[in-house]
Coordinates of C-alpha atoms in Angstrom, one line a residue:
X1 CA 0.0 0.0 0.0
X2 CA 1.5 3.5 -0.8
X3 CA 1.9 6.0 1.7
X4 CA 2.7 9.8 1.2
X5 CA 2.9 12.2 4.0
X6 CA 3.8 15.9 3.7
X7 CA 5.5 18.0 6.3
X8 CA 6.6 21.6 6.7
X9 CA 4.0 23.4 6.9
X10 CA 3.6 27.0 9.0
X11 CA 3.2 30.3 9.4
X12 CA 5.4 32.8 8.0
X13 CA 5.6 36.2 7.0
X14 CA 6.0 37.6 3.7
X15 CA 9.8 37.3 2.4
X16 CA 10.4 34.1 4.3
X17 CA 11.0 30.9 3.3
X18 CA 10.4 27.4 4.1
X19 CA 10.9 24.1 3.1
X20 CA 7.9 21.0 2.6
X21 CA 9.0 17.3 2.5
X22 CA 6.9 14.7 1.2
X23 CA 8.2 10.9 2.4
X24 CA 7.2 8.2 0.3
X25 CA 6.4 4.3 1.0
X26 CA 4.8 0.9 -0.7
X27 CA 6.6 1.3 -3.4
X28 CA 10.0 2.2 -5.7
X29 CA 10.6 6.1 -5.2
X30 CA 12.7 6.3 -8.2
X31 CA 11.3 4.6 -10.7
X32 CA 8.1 7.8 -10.0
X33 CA 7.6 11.5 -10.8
X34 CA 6.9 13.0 -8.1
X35 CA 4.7 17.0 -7.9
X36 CA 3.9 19.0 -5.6
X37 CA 0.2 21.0 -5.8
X38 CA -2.0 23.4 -3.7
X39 CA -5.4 24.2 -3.0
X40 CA -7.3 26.7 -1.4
X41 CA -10.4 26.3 -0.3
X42 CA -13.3 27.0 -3.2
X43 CA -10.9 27.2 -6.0
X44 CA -9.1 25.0 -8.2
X45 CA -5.9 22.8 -7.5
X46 CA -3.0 24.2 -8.9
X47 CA -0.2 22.4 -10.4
X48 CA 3.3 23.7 -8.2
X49 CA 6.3 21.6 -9.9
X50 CA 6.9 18.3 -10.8
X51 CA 10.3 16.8 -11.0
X52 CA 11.7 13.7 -13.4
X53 CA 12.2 10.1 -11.6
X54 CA 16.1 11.2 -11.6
X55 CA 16.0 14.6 -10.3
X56 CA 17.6 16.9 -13.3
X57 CA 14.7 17.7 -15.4
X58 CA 12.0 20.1 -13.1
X59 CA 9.1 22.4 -14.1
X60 CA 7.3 24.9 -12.3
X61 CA 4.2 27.1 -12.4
X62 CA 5.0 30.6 -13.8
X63 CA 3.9 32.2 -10.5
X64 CA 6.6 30.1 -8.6
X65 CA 9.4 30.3 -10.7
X66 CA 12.7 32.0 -9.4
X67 CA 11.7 31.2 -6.0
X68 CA 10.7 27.8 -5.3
X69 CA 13.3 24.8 -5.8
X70 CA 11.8 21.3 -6.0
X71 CA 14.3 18.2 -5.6
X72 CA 14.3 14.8 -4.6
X73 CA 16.3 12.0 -2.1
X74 CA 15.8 8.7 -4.4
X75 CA 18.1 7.0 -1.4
X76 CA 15.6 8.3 1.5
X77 CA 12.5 8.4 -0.7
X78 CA 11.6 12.2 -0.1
X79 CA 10.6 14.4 -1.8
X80 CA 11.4 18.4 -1.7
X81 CA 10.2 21.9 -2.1
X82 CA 12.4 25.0 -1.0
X83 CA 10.1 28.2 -1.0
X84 CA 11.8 31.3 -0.7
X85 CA 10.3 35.0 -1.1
X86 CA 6.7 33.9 0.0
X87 CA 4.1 35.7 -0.6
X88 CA 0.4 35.7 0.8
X89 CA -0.5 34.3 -2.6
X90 CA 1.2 31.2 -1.8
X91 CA -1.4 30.5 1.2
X92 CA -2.6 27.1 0.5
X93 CA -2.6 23.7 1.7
X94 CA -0.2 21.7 -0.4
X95 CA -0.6 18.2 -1.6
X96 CA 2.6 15.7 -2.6
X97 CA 1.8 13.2 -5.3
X98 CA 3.4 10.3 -6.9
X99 CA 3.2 9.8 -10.8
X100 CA 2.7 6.5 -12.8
X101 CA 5.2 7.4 -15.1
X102 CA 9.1 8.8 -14.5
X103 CA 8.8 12.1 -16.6
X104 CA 6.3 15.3 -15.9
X105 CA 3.8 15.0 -19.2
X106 CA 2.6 18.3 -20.9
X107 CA -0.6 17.9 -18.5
X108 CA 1.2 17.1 -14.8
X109 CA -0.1 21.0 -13.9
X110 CA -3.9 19.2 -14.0
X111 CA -2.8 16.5 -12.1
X112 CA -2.9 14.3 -14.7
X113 CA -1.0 10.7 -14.0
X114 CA -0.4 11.4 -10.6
X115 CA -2.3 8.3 -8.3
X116 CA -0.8 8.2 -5.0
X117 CA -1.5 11.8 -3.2
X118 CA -0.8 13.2 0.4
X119 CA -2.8 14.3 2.9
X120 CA -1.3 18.0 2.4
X121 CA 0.1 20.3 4.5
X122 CA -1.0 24.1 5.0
X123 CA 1.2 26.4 4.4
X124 CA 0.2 30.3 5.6
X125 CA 2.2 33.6 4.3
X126 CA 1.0 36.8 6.4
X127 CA 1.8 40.0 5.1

């Protein structure tokens, strides 16, 4: 059975930074893209980044890019995100989810091909 569990979470003011971990279980980290949504409440889930099953090839939505760093432990089966420069806009609980492939299709921002998902973990930016 997989398992994915966020963790990271908090409260933090505008122009801080933190950093989200996503562990893994039940099945073969590597072999799995891996993303990283959010979600607030009433509105739709956004894709945040997605990261190939080795690590070097990343994407990220247009509103994160230049601040947020997604990478990945294959050895420890985590999973990453580094926000820096937050903003209010990024309020949101975000989701980790694992992919049934091992590359981010043209479609990972809808969610598409990703199975395995977390419980999520909110994330507050106060101005």
């Amino acid at each position: 059975q997989v398992q994915v569990v966020e963790s990271g979470g908090d409260l933090v003011q505008a122009g801080g930074s933190l950093r989200l971990s996503c562990t893994a279980s039940g099945l073969t980290f590597e072999n799995h893209v891996m993303g990283w949504f959010r979600q607030i409440p009433g509105k739709e889930r956004e894709g945040v980044s997605c990261i190939n099953w080795t690590g070097i090839i990343t994407d990220y939505a247009d509103s994160v890019k230049g601040r947020f760093t997604i990478s990945r432990d294959n050895a420890k089966n985590t999973l990453y995100l580094q926000m820096n420069s937050l903003k209010p806009e990024d309020t949101a609980m975000y989701y980790c989810a694992i992919g049934q492939y091992t590359h981010c299709s043209n479609s990972w921002r809808h969610g598409r091909g990703f199975d395995d998902w977390g419980q999520g973990t909110q994330v507050t930016v106060s101005s």
